[in-house]
Structure formats: C-alpha cells, structure tokens
C-alpha cells in the first residue's frame, strides 16, 4: 500500500519522464538494431569466406586426385586401380580391339572381338541335303566328314550343323548331346559368335521346346551369369540378341543389368569420342561426367594415337575412392559438398537453392568433370550462435533501458517532489504571514484608538480590551501552534499523559471553539454517549487536535453552519467524530491533506486561508497517543473526521516522549 503510494508518479512528471526516457530509449533501440545488423552481416561474411576457402581447397584436392589417376592410367599397372566390388571399369580401346578390367564389369564392348568367317562353300553339299532333300541322315554323314577337318572353323561349323540336323530329325537327346560337346570343345567362333555361346543358347532353346524346365532354368542361369560376367567379348547387338532370350527363359527384367549397361554405354561414349578425336588429331587426357541409365558416371582418360585408356566410374566408386579423400576438408571447414554434372544433373547431394547460401565452382573453370557447390554444413549452428548473441544483446539493451527509465523516473520524481515541497513551503510562509497580519492589524488599530483617547466611555473601553485579548489569544495560539508543530516534526514534543474524561475533553474543546468563533454564526450539535471511558492522553494536545478539526469544519463549510460532534465507545477505543456538511474532499486528496503544508483544491477555489499544517498536527498527536484518524468524505457531501483513541486502561499518568512513540 505504502509502496504503491510512494511509486505513484506526480502527474506533471509525465512529459519530463517521456522526454528523459524515450529519447535515450529510442537511441538504445536504434543502436541495438544497428549492432544486430552489423553482427548478421559479419556472420554472413565469415560463413561465405569459409565456403570460398573450402571450395578452393576441394577443387585443388580433387584436381590432384584426378591428375594422379591420369598418371596411373598411362602405366601398365593401371588395371590394379580397380577391385572386383567397384562399380567402375577400366577400358583399353585400340583401333580394332577393346579390352576391359575387370571384364565382368562391362556387359558388352564398343567393338566385338575380331572373327574369321569360314568359307560357306565347304558346307554346300551337306546343306543341299538338309534344306532341299530334307535328308537329315545324309546331311549328318556329310557334316561328320567335315567335323574331322584340319580347319578349326570348319570343324566348329560342321559340329553345329550336325546338332541342328539331329534336332530336325527328331533325335532330341542326340542333338542336346551334340550341342553339349560343341559347348565344351573350345571350338572356334561360328559366324563371329563364340561356339560355346551359340551351343549353350541352342541347348536352352531346345530344352525350352521340350519343356524340360528344370534343366532349362539351370542352364539358362549359368548362361546368363557368363553373359553378364563378360565371358565372351560381345558388342551391344550380339549381347542383346542373346541376353534377351535368356532373360525371357528366366523371366528377369533388364533392370538388373543397369550397372554394367551404364558402364558399357560409358565405354561406347569414350570410343566414339576417341574415334572423333583421332580424326581431328586431338589426343589429350580428359574428364567428363554423364548420366546413363539414371546412374552418374565419371570418366577420366588418357589418349594417344595407339589407343585410349579410360576409367569409367560409377557413383559409389566416386564417393568411396575419390571423395573420401576430400572429406577431412569438409569436416575441417564445416561445409558440405554437392556435385552436378555438366548438364546440371545432381551427382552428389543437392545444393541449397539460394545463391547466397552456396559457393559455386563451375566445371568449365576448374577443369573438373563436375560443377562443385559448397554450402555450410550446419547453417543452424551459425544462426544459433547469432541468435544467442542477439538474445544477449537484447537482454543487455533491455536491462540498460530499464535502468535508464527507472533512473530517469526516480530522478524526475525526486526533482518534482522537491519542487512541490519548495512551493508548499513558500505558500506556507505567505500563509503564516497572512495569518499574523489580521490580528496584528486589529491590535494596532485598537491600541492606537485607546492611546489617542478616542474611546471615551468605560463600556467601550472594556469592549476594546476584550477585542485586544481575543487578537492576542489568536496570535498566541498561532505562535504556539507553529512552535509545537516544529517540536512534533523534530520529535521532541513531550506529552503529559493523564486519564482524561473523553466527554469533558470534547466539551472543553467545543468551549474554546465557541469562544473563538462567537461572531461567526456556527451551530454545533453535540452528542455524547453515556458512560464514556477515560482515555490516557495529553489534554492540551488532544484539545488542539479537536480544535483544529472544528476550525476546519467551520472554515470549509460556507453556507452550512451546522457542525455535528459525537463521542462514543467503539470496541477498545473512544471515537470522536467531527462532521460537517461543507465542501467535502475528493478521494484523490484524502491522503494528501494529512501531508504538511498541503492545502486542498477546495481551499484554493473557495479562497479559504490557512497554513496547511492543521491536519498534519492532528495526525502527529493522535498517533502519539496510539490512535488513528479516519476520514470519510466526498466533494459537496461534507466530511467526517474520526479520531480513535485507545481507552486508557493500564496507562497511568506520565510523560511520554513523542519521538519514541513515533518510532514504535
Ligand atoms: P489548512 O486548513 O490550514 O489549509 P489543514 O492541514 O488543516 O490546513 O487542512 C489541509 C487541507 O484539507 C485544507 O487545505 C482543506 O483543503 C482540507 N480540509 C481540511 N478539513 C476539511 C473539511 N472539514 N472540509 C473540507 N476540506 C477540508
């Protein structure tokens, strides 16, 4: 309650407070905003520098890696670069031959292995019987002759024809056996198709025709494994021709060949490029990235007129063998790397969409097969740190703002209070002078008249003396009041306590009041409860308190001459009530009027004279007696002041020091 009262700002403080607080507060807000912007720009710049540095390091590291590979490709040990499990293949392309390591990684070759066609004329006699006469036994006899030929291609040609005629003759088991012999004989190619491949495919076809599914599956599986494992060096047409049938028998999808097919297409691309370059004479080493069969290939090669050695690497190989080497850079710089091929298709990761969040190194500038994108590995961490600093800064600014506002508030408040006290004091001085002037002027007038002998009759002289006595009494009361107030303030006033009859006290105060206000036409209605208990108090002080209340009731009730005074027991106290039907006091002033020198607005507007210490004295006195003053009032509805004094049960007569009482 007290704290709230104390913290309540004087009204005039607002303008000053706004100026004193808002200007520095606005300055602080601007400063804070500016600092935050600076901090953000600094963080952005640092992150960007880190990305640039990392991008340069990565380009250098990857370039060194690829250069080393290009070097290795020129050595005979190049094939050791690859292991069986890699999704990569090393191709060696010559003008009329191609080879691959590991062979099993390439489904087919850009060019088929060279082949030698046998003279068709050798088989004419046998084929005449077979196709024209449908004499299969005769045809078989003819081909058996040839199967003992010196020429390996003729031997192989004869064997396959024997098997074919056996099949046509309905001797299926013999036909199967003949194909089996051919497959195992290591015979020469037949029409550029390896004999074993041709024989095994023919066996499978026969088994399919005979619906011997168990055997078919077993043999087709083995054949498919050999086809995919690079057992024969086939070009794309031959491979597809055979693989298509085998997949049909096995019921598998072409998708399983994806990895090998992608590498084979890469090899074809290299071959075509080398062919084109050979014609133009360009034989430089090169690097390229491309997307094939939804797989990303990276190609590195060296070329000369004799041939080309190239490494075709799938995404796993690139990741595990090349990028692993640069990962420490990513960790150290806390960045992440994304790669795109020359057609802007993602090779690795996905770079952030926003240009401000990534650093780019174009393939055309670096000579690398990819375009590099470097982004912060943990952008949240950068932002978190920024946010943390921002929070700290904001908290600091808020604290300073609170301190500035509180400081300016209390400074302004203290300043205004001092102003108010100074104003009240100056009002008090002029009010006291005024209070003195009236009785002094009438004393002077009366005395001059007496000295000049202008008052001739004894009766008139007696009236003059009475008037002089009243003026003197008024002056005396004024001086005593001021002196007592000074003592009360200093805490040195001593109270002579004695048991007092409350009714008697009220009557005496009323008597004095009536005497002082005899000519002013006030009516006092007194109501005293029977058997009022005694109060322990200082008669003179309590009389002064009551007189002040009565005097105020009279002063502030123009046109309402009746004053009501009551005294009654209220629990452990005697309550003495002074009520008037005068101007009344607004709620906002009901506390203020007990402050010293404070004069209410009603007093000013109604032009009532006074010093502003009357109620302060009342409060001092009543509190010194362990009681309190209560006020009930409303503007225009009169006022009731109630003094509550504790019943003097235990305390006997004595002297009480007001200072100690106040402190208690
Ligand atoms: P003073 O009467 O000399 O101004 P006081 O301390 O006695 O000083 O009173 C303080 C103020 O309280 C007065 O200026 C007046 O505004 C108000 N006041 C006191 N008593 C009454 C009353 N009975 N009716 C209306 N206002 C009062």
XYZ file of C-alpha atoms and ligand atoms in Angstrom:
691
model
C 0.000 0.000 0.000
C 2.697 2.389 1.146
C 4.985 1.289 -1.671
C 2.276 1.761 -4.280
C 1.555 5.172 -2.931
C 5.210 6.062 -2.971
C 5.659 4.802 -6.536
C 2.633 6.709 -7.856
C 4.013 9.363 -10.197
C 3.151 13.005 -9.717
C 1.092 13.949 -12.754
C 3.425 16.616 -14.062
C 6.195 14.071 -14.290
C 4.782 12.513 -17.425
C 6.061 14.979 -20.020
C 9.504 15.181 -18.464
C 9.582 11.443 -17.986
C 8.715 10.846 -21.637
C 11.466 13.152 -22.822
C 14.075 11.834 -20.397
C 13.197 8.178 -21.050
C 12.013 7.964 -24.619
C 14.916 9.814 -26.206
C 17.635 7.549 -24.743
C 15.353 4.513 -25.180
C 14.878 5.315 -28.874
C 18.636 5.809 -29.132
C 19.207 2.438 -27.500
C 16.739 0.689 -29.800
C 18.433 2.187 -32.836
C 21.869 1.240 -31.508
C 20.689 -2.304 -30.804
C 19.183 -2.665 -34.245
C 22.344 -1.319 -35.855
C 24.548 -3.688 -33.843
C 22.353 -6.658 -34.767
C 22.565 -5.782 -38.460
C 26.336 -5.465 -38.223
C 26.592 -8.773 -36.425
C 24.451 -10.548 -39.014
C 26.484 -9.081 -41.895
C 29.679 -10.182 -40.139
C 28.410 -13.736 -39.658
C 27.310 -13.912 -43.311
C 30.675 -12.677 -44.443
C 32.559 -15.159 -42.261
C 30.432 -18.064 -43.492
C 30.959 -17.009 -47.092
C 34.722 -16.721 -46.628
C 34.787 -20.179 -45.114
C 32.861 -21.577 -48.087
C 35.191 -19.876 -50.588
C 38.251 -21.237 -48.809
C 36.761 -24.735 -48.646
C 35.759 -24.610 -52.328
C 39.329 -23.713 -53.362
C 40.771 -26.489 -51.213
C 38.279 -29.017 -52.596
C 38.958 -28.079 -56.205
C 42.709 -28.387 -55.616
C 42.337 -31.747 -53.838
C 40.018 -33.240 -56.466
C 42.167 -31.964 -59.300
C 45.257 -33.518 -57.718
C 43.364 -36.785 -57.329
C 42.293 -36.863 -60.982
C 45.777 -35.896 -62.155
C 47.228 -38.803 -60.207
C 44.701 -41.123 -61.849
C 45.560 -39.791 -65.282
C 49.195 -40.546 -64.489
C 48.327 -44.048 -63.318
C 46.326 -44.719 -66.484
C 49.480 -44.406 -68.560
C 51.202 -47.156 -66.560
C 50.928 -50.848 -67.216
C 49.765 -51.328 -63.645
C 46.643 -49.259 -64.370
C 44.309 -52.251 -64.063
C 45.260 -52.584 -60.387
C 43.370 -49.366 -59.797
C 40.162 -51.353 -59.635
C 38.895 -54.068 -57.383
C 36.148 -56.607 -58.086
C 33.485 -54.899 -55.980
C 33.869 -51.449 -57.534
C 31.152 -50.021 -59.756
C 33.837 -48.930 -62.188
C 35.694 -50.342 -65.144
C 38.961 -49.638 -66.880
C 38.714 -49.777 -70.671
C 41.577 -50.034 -73.113
C 40.488 -49.127 -76.601
C 42.642 -49.683 -79.686
C 41.882 -49.046 -83.360
C 40.443 -52.560 -83.805
C 40.244 -54.025 -80.321
C 38.840 -53.244 -76.936
C 39.503 -54.705 -73.545
C 38.164 -54.112 -70.058
C 39.269 -54.712 -66.426
C 37.629 -56.294 -64.592
C 35.976 -57.869 -67.635
C 32.938 -58.862 -65.645
C 32.055 -55.178 -65.151
C 31.315 -54.479 -68.787
C 28.189 -56.075 -70.299
C 29.363 -55.502 -73.832
C 32.092 -53.691 -75.717
C 32.085 -50.827 -78.179
C 33.514 -53.232 -80.736
C 33.285 -57.025 -80.913
C 36.356 -59.267 -80.855
C 37.734 -59.921 -84.332
C 36.393 -63.055 -86.079
C 37.152 -65.198 -89.062
C 34.365 -66.437 -91.315
C 34.801 -69.972 -92.790
C 34.159 -70.470 -96.499
C 30.428 -71.269 -96.775
C 31.118 -73.411 -99.839
C 32.585 -76.164 -97.635
C 29.145 -76.941 -96.223
C 27.245 -76.687 -99.531
C 26.846 -80.493 -100.150
C 25.532 -81.188 -96.652
C 23.231 -78.159 -96.636
C 21.856 -79.199 -100.036
C 20.687 -82.482 -98.492
C 19.426 -80.743 -95.397
C 17.403 -77.937 -96.924
C 16.422 -79.230 -100.342
C 16.049 -83.011 -99.859
C 15.334 -82.921 -96.115
C 17.664 -85.909 -95.944
C 18.919 -85.261 -92.436
C 20.786 -88.562 -92.075
C 22.635 -87.854 -95.337
C 23.373 -84.303 -94.238
C 24.723 -85.555 -90.869
C 27.015 -88.012 -92.663
C 28.291 -85.220 -94.881
C 28.954 -82.897 -91.921
C 30.644 -85.680 -89.932
C 33.221 -85.857 -92.709
C 33.877 -82.157 -92.294
C 33.998 -82.358 -88.497
C 37.333 -84.070 -88.896
C 38.730 -81.210 -90.978
C 42.081 -79.577 -90.210
C 40.424 -76.151 -90.160
C 39.034 -75.298 -86.721
C 36.336 -73.001 -88.072
C 35.205 -75.745 -90.478
C 35.160 -78.234 -87.612
C 33.059 -75.953 -85.472
C 30.724 -75.155 -88.399
C 30.244 -78.866 -89.086
C 29.526 -79.652 -85.426
C 26.804 -77.096 -85.115
C 25.220 -78.316 -88.345
C 25.248 -81.916 -87.116
C 23.425 -80.882 -83.955
C 20.903 -78.888 -85.995
C 20.153 -81.866 -88.271
C 19.801 -84.226 -85.342
C 17.221 -81.867 -83.932
C 15.379 -81.707 -87.251
C 15.480 -85.479 -87.421
C 13.712 -85.557 -84.058
C 16.706 -87.054 -82.242
C 16.491 -84.532 -79.452
C 18.740 -86.211 -76.926
C 21.443 -86.661 -79.538
C 21.032 -83.029 -80.610
C 21.374 -81.901 -76.996
C 24.471 -84.039 -76.575
C 25.957 -82.635 -79.799
C 25.425 -79.068 -78.556
C 26.920 -80.086 -75.239
C 30.037 -81.421 -76.976
C 30.314 -78.253 -79.000
C 29.935 -76.069 -75.918
C 32.698 -77.907 -74.123
C 35.030 -78.392 -77.074
C 36.500 -74.894 -77.081
C 35.667 -74.670 -80.753
C 36.334 -71.665 -82.962
C 33.660 -68.985 -83.372
C 30.843 -69.679 -85.722
C 29.871 -66.704 -87.845
C 31.647 -64.392 -85.334
C 29.588 -65.870 -82.479
C 31.638 -67.828 -79.944
C 30.811 -71.533 -80.465
C 30.201 -72.199 -76.785
C 27.743 -69.291 -76.559
C 25.930 -70.445 -79.674
C 25.801 -74.100 -78.495
C 24.580 -73.246 -74.993
C 21.907 -70.914 -76.297
C 20.774 -73.637 -78.760
C 20.618 -76.174 -75.905
C 18.472 -73.829 -73.863
C 16.167 -73.237 -76.838
C 15.822 -76.996 -77.284
C 15.160 -77.561 -73.591
C 12.517 -74.852 -73.722
C 10.933 -76.550 -76.715
C 10.956 -79.875 -74.842
C 9.562 -78.118 -71.778
C 12.349 -79.515 -69.608
C 12.044 -76.527 -67.358
C 14.306 -77.693 -64.540
C 17.263 -78.203 -66.833
C 16.383 -75.107 -68.793
C 16.462 -72.912 -65.708
C 19.773 -74.348 -64.534
C 21.454 -73.911 -67.899
C 19.882 -70.521 -68.640
C 21.053 -69.225 -65.271
C 24.591 -70.367 -65.909
C 24.481 -68.858 -69.391
C 23.134 -65.537 -68.096
C 25.863 -65.404 -65.444
C 28.526 -65.980 -68.085
C 26.964 -63.403 -70.419
C 26.913 -60.745 -67.724
C 30.261 -61.842 -66.382
C 31.991 -60.913 -69.641
C 32.978 -64.423 -70.591
C 32.678 -63.510 -74.267
C 33.636 -60.174 -75.762
C 30.403 -59.188 -77.485
C 29.247 -55.960 -78.984
C 25.908 -54.482 -77.998
C 23.895 -56.219 -80.800
C 25.240 -59.682 -80.034
C 24.864 -59.244 -76.327
C 21.288 -58.027 -76.580
C 20.380 -60.820 -79.012
C 21.472 -63.499 -76.558
C 20.604 -61.776 -73.332
C 17.049 -61.073 -74.470
C 16.282 -64.813 -74.948
C 17.958 -65.820 -71.716
C 16.088 -63.157 -69.737
C 12.871 -64.436 -71.357
C 13.555 -68.017 -70.160
C 14.472 -66.835 -66.691
C 11.732 -64.226 -66.512
C 14.082 -61.471 -65.239
C 13.963 -57.786 -66.006
C 16.606 -55.886 -67.882
C 16.903 -53.544 -64.884
C 19.252 -55.982 -63.127
C 21.863 -55.182 -65.764
C 21.688 -51.478 -65.074
C 25.127 -51.023 -63.556
C 27.027 -52.993 -66.221
C 24.955 -51.460 -69.028
C 25.719 -47.942 -67.787
C 29.443 -48.687 -67.775
C 29.162 -50.207 -71.263
C 27.412 -47.083 -72.565
C 30.195 -45.029 -70.952
C 32.709 -47.145 -72.828
C 30.826 -46.586 -76.100
C 30.875 -42.836 -75.451
C 34.643 -42.970 -74.909
C 35.110 -44.991 -78.070
C 33.103 -42.555 -80.195
C 34.888 -39.610 -78.703
C 38.251 -41.174 -79.302
C 37.306 -42.018 -82.860
C 36.200 -38.424 -83.452
C 39.317 -37.075 -81.747
C 41.561 -39.386 -83.767
C 40.262 -37.825 -86.913
C 40.808 -34.317 -85.586
C 44.194 -35.317 -84.184
C 43.215 -34.322 -80.583
C 44.544 -36.831 -78.089
C 44.578 -35.039 -74.833
C 43.643 -36.528 -71.474
C 40.114 -35.722 -70.490
C 37.440 -35.786 -67.820
C 33.727 -35.979 -68.188
C 30.596 -36.724 -66.221
C 27.341 -38.030 -67.638
C 24.076 -39.600 -66.576
C 23.363 -43.012 -68.069
C 20.501 -45.326 -67.183
C 19.825 -42.996 -64.217
C 23.368 -43.599 -62.963
C 26.003 -40.944 -62.879
C 29.279 -41.827 -64.491
C 32.547 -40.015 -64.199
C 35.049 -40.680 -66.954
C 38.779 -39.990 -66.807
C 41.025 -40.963 -69.670
C 44.330 -40.505 -71.411
C 44.597 -40.986 -75.147
C 47.222 -41.375 -77.806
C 47.168 -42.397 -81.456
C 47.617 -46.017 -80.390
C 44.716 -46.128 -78.088
C 42.828 -44.815 -75.129
C 42.890 -45.896 -71.527
C 39.910 -44.721 -69.604
C 38.411 -45.167 -66.207
C 34.629 -45.204 -66.108
C 33.473 -44.747 -62.528
C 30.019 -45.182 -61.077
C 28.699 -43.071 -58.175
C 29.836 -45.488 -55.464
C 33.392 -45.556 -56.744
C 33.473 -41.732 -56.974
C 32.167 -41.453 -53.463
C 34.291 -44.113 -51.824
C 37.581 -43.667 -53.665
C 37.767 -40.005 -54.559
C 35.509 -38.066 -52.284
C 36.646 -39.922 -49.183
C 39.996 -38.221 -49.670
C 38.449 -34.772 -49.512
C 36.099 -35.425 -46.578
C 38.586 -34.130 -43.975
C 38.421 -30.755 -45.726
C 34.636 -30.787 -45.371
C 34.907 -31.582 -41.676
C 37.625 -29.020 -41.002
C 35.789 -26.207 -42.769
C 32.378 -27.465 -41.614
C 30.919 -27.369 -45.104
C 29.088 -29.872 -47.273
C 29.767 -30.647 -50.897
C 27.311 -31.206 -53.755
C 28.256 -32.083 -57.304
C 26.412 -31.692 -60.597
C 27.387 -32.994 -63.992
C 27.916 -30.745 -66.995
C 24.201 -30.889 -67.755
C 23.329 -29.691 -64.244
C 22.107 -33.085 -63.072
C 22.824 -33.926 -59.457
C 25.779 -36.286 -58.996
C 26.083 -35.969 -55.270
C 23.797 -34.300 -52.740
C 21.625 -31.326 -53.524
C 22.960 -27.789 -53.165
C 20.812 -25.176 -51.375
C 18.549 -23.319 -53.779
C 19.507 -19.895 -52.503
C 22.579 -18.430 -54.188
C 23.567 -16.635 -51.007
C 23.889 -19.948 -49.177
C 26.278 -21.647 -51.565
C 29.569 -21.142 -53.321
C 29.911 -22.490 -56.833
C 32.914 -23.626 -58.879
C 31.883 -24.285 -62.491
C 33.315 -27.324 -64.276
C 34.337 -25.115 -67.203
C 36.512 -23.007 -64.855
C 38.129 -25.756 -62.803
C 38.636 -28.458 -65.452
C 36.961 -30.947 -63.138
C 34.261 -33.195 -64.544
C 31.688 -31.708 -62.156
C 30.462 -28.343 -61.006
C 31.093 -28.042 -57.264
C 28.679 -26.484 -54.787
C 29.842 -25.786 -51.265
C 27.368 -24.934 -48.519
C 27.651 -24.537 -44.789
C 27.388 -27.959 -43.121
C 25.398 -26.653 -40.247
C 23.742 -23.356 -41.108
C 21.604 -23.687 -37.983
C 24.713 -23.613 -35.794
C 25.845 -20.337 -37.391
C 22.365 -18.922 -36.910
C 22.080 -20.316 -33.392
C 25.249 -18.556 -32.372
C 23.958 -15.385 -33.952
C 20.606 -15.777 -32.221
C 22.353 -16.394 -28.917
C 24.395 -13.233 -29.278
C 21.264 -11.367 -30.345
C 19.431 -12.573 -27.266
C 22.305 -11.490 -25.049
C 22.472 -8.108 -26.728
C 18.722 -7.615 -26.487
C 18.748 -8.639 -22.842
C 21.594 -6.165 -22.207
C 19.762 -3.405 -24.031
C 16.548 -4.183 -22.197
C 18.430 -4.016 -18.905
C 20.026 -0.703 -19.802
C 16.626 0.583 -20.995
C 15.031 -0.468 -17.708
C 17.838 1.138 -15.724
C 17.635 4.343 -17.760
C 13.853 4.545 -17.444
C 13.825 3.687 -13.762
C 16.673 6.101 -13.109
C 15.021 8.911 -15.018
C 11.686 8.147 -13.402
C 13.042 8.423 -9.888
C 15.192 11.433 -10.726
C 12.219 13.227 -12.239
C 10.066 12.195 -9.330
C 12.534 13.393 -6.724
C 13.020 16.611 -8.648
C 9.300 17.287 -8.840
C 8.827 16.419 -5.222
C 11.488 18.903 -4.251
C 9.752 21.488 -6.417
C 6.434 20.714 -4.770
C 7.917 20.944 -1.270
C 9.597 24.236 -2.150
C 6.298 25.551 -3.495
C 4.404 24.337 -0.428
C 6.960 25.947 1.834
C 6.734 29.260 0.070
C 2.910 29.047 0.210
C 3.216 28.270 3.901
C 5.382 31.311 4.595
C 2.977 33.640 2.829
C 0.001 31.952 4.541
C 1.582 32.309 8.002
C 2.392 35.983 7.314
C -1.192 36.474 6.335
C -2.476 34.736 9.458
C -0.318 37.049 11.555
C -1.284 40.198 9.729
C -5.020 40.158 10.569
C -4.792 40.017 14.427
C -1.754 42.317 14.401
C -3.610 44.907 12.311
C -6.650 44.838 14.606
C -4.391 45.023 17.716
C -2.637 48.047 16.286
C -5.936 49.740 15.427
C -7.404 49.099 18.879
C -4.253 50.225 20.684
C -3.986 53.456 18.614
C -7.598 54.306 19.334
C -7.043 53.782 23.067
C -3.807 55.834 23.143
C -5.325 58.670 21.140
C -8.157 58.825 23.698
C -10.747 58.273 21.045
C -12.531 55.721 23.263
C -14.294 57.790 25.763
C -16.691 55.579 27.759
C -15.661 52.798 30.149
C -18.070 50.453 28.473
C -16.476 50.963 25.050
C -13.029 50.722 26.562
C -13.970 47.330 28.055
C -15.139 46.139 24.598
C -11.802 47.293 23.142
C -9.851 45.426 25.792
C -11.823 42.231 25.105
C -11.121 42.574 21.381
C -7.439 43.115 22.161
C -7.459 39.974 24.322
C -9.067 37.913 21.515
C -6.494 39.111 18.966
C -3.683 38.372 21.395
C -5.109 34.895 22.071
C -5.285 34.232 18.371
C -1.681 35.328 17.922
C -0.659 33.240 20.914
C -2.424 30.169 19.544
C -0.791 30.721 16.180
C 2.710 31.043 17.600
C 2.178 28.090 19.977
C 0.838 26.013 17.150
C 3.852 26.752 14.953
C 6.283 26.059 17.766
C 4.545 22.805 18.704
C 4.477 21.743 15.097
C 8.228 22.367 14.899
C 8.716 20.214 18.004
C 6.468 17.474 16.664
C 8.438 17.433 13.437
C 11.695 17.268 15.330
C 10.206 14.527 17.508
C 10.977 16.372 20.716
C 7.480 17.269 21.884
C 6.692 15.746 25.247
C 3.169 14.666 26.093
C 1.888 14.799 29.639
C -0.349 11.786 29.864
C -3.188 11.625 32.362
C -6.550 9.863 32.457
C -8.994 12.130 30.727
C -12.756 12.051 30.631
C -13.423 11.954 26.879
C -16.751 13.830 27.234
C -15.124 16.530 29.304
C -12.343 16.846 26.748
C -14.808 17.293 23.903
C -16.853 19.829 25.833
C -13.740 21.892 26.672
C -12.547 21.918 23.064
C -16.002 22.937 21.983
C -15.998 25.734 24.564
C -12.770 27.165 23.224
C -14.024 26.864 19.695
C -17.260 28.656 20.531
C -15.341 31.399 22.242
C -13.078 31.912 19.202
C -15.879 31.691 16.669
C -18.514 33.519 18.676
C -19.261 36.078 15.983
C -19.340 33.705 13.026
C -22.746 32.129 13.492
C -21.773 28.432 13.683
C -24.025 25.915 15.339
C -22.561 22.842 16.940
C -24.718 19.821 17.748
C -23.065 17.683 20.390
C -23.901 14.073 21.078
C -22.016 12.297 23.857
C -22.643 8.654 24.689
C -23.277 7.860 28.349
C -20.517 6.396 30.475
C -17.698 7.150 28.151
C -14.488 5.524 29.376
C -11.420 7.603 30.133
C -8.580 7.931 27.669
C -4.994 8.316 28.679
C -3.786 11.458 26.969
C -2.256 14.920 26.920
C -5.166 17.274 27.465
C -3.652 20.264 25.728
C -2.516 18.286 22.679
C -5.847 16.496 22.257
C -7.713 19.787 22.710
C -5.556 21.265 19.935
C -6.326 18.301 17.677
C -10.076 18.676 18.271
C -9.927 22.430 17.898
C -8.172 22.028 14.534
C -10.898 19.668 13.303
C -13.646 22.028 14.480
C -11.882 25.038 12.972
C -11.582 23.217 9.620
C -15.248 22.134 9.763
C -16.177 25.780 10.216
C -13.742 27.100 7.568
C -14.668 24.679 4.827
C -18.426 24.802 5.222
C -19.560 28.111 3.722
C -23.345 28.325 3.852
C -23.635 25.182 6.027
C -23.227 26.457 9.565
C -24.072 23.266 11.463
C -21.286 21.073 12.802
C -22.002 17.734 14.459
C -19.714 16.393 17.167
C -20.146 12.889 18.613
C -18.160 10.799 21.038
C -18.863 7.131 21.624
C -17.118 3.953 22.579
C -16.011 1.804 19.641
C -14.608 -1.540 20.896
C -11.298 -0.669 22.614
C -11.336 2.948 21.575
C -13.222 6.142 22.083
C -14.247 7.502 18.706
C -14.669 11.267 18.492
C -16.376 12.304 15.282
C -16.474 15.850 13.829
C -18.855 16.113 10.902
C -19.750 18.998 8.643
C -21.961 19.479 5.594
C -19.385 21.591 3.754
C -17.280 21.353 0.591
C -16.101 17.798 1.111
C -12.831 16.293 -0.146
C -12.175 14.296 -3.323
C -10.841 10.733 -2.988
C -7.574 11.683 -4.673
C -6.851 14.257 -1.958
C -7.942 12.338 1.115
C -4.396 11.107 1.816
C -2.573 14.217 0.632
C -4.306 16.599 3.043
C -2.542 14.967 6.008
C 0.847 15.950 4.499
C 2.384 19.081 5.970
C 1.828 22.318 4.030
C -0.619 20.614 1.715
C -3.719 22.652 1.006
C -6.643 21.119 -0.814
C -8.076 22.342 -4.097
C -11.325 23.284 -2.344
C -9.353 25.590 -0.026
C -7.823 27.330 -3.041
C -11.003 27.657 -5.098
C -13.098 28.830 -2.129
C -10.327 31.263 -1.108
C -10.146 29.920 2.473
C -6.996 30.989 4.307
C -4.787 28.527 6.119
C -1.240 27.244 6.610
C -1.639 23.575 5.710
C -0.291 22.178 8.980
C -3.548 21.644 10.897
C -4.284 18.051 9.850
C -0.580 17.098 9.911
C -0.609 18.122 13.574
C -3.801 16.179 14.233
C -2.188 13.095 12.825
C 1.031 13.566 14.798
C -0.922 13.980 18.041
C -3.323 11.081 17.535
C -0.561 8.714 16.504
C 1.456 9.761 19.531
C -1.496 8.528 21.593
C -1.552 5.184 19.794
C -4.703 6.084 17.878
C -5.542 6.998 14.334
C -7.572 9.449 12.236
C -10.124 8.307 9.689
C -11.762 10.429 7.023
C -14.995 9.845 5.151
C -15.831 12.483 2.612
C -16.990 13.231 -0.909
C -16.921 16.532 -2.795
C -20.048 18.541 -1.945
C -21.218 15.972 0.617
C -19.379 17.219 3.708
C -16.626 15.489 5.683
C -16.415 13.342 8.784
C -13.110 13.117 10.649
C -12.982 10.409 13.310
C -10.314 10.333 15.983
C -9.942 6.902 17.535
C -8.162 6.998 20.874
C -7.394 3.841 22.802
C -9.154 3.506 26.137
C -6.617 4.346 28.840
C -6.868 1.160 30.921
C -3.361 0.316 32.045
C -1.530 3.507 31.479
C -1.381 5.805 34.431
C -0.312 9.458 34.348
C 3.149 10.086 32.957
C 5.243 11.814 30.383
C 5.615 10.343 27.002
C 8.292 11.223 24.540
C 6.726 11.647 21.133
C 9.888 10.600 19.289
C 9.916 7.172 20.893
C 6.217 6.779 20.261
C 6.585 7.655 16.631
C 9.322 5.132 16.264
C 7.254 2.468 17.982
P -5.386 24.419 6.297
O -6.791 24.273 6.785
O -4.631 25.431 7.024
O -5.315 24.556 4.839
P -5.134 21.725 7.221
O -3.953 20.841 7.365
O -5.990 21.906 8.413
O -4.630 23.062 6.600
O -6.038 21.091 6.096
C -5.470 20.699 4.881
C -6.484 20.788 3.772
O -7.508 19.798 3.988
C -7.215 22.033 3.675
O -6.484 22.980 2.887
C -8.541 21.655 3.025
O -8.401 21.640 1.636
C -8.748 20.268 3.520
N -9.725 20.167 4.626
C -9.431 20.022 5.938
N -10.592 19.890 6.658
C -11.617 19.981 5.766
C -13.032 19.936 5.873
N -13.633 19.779 7.061
N -13.770 20.056 4.752
C -13.173 20.190 3.534
N -11.835 20.253 3.393
C -11.052 20.143 4.480
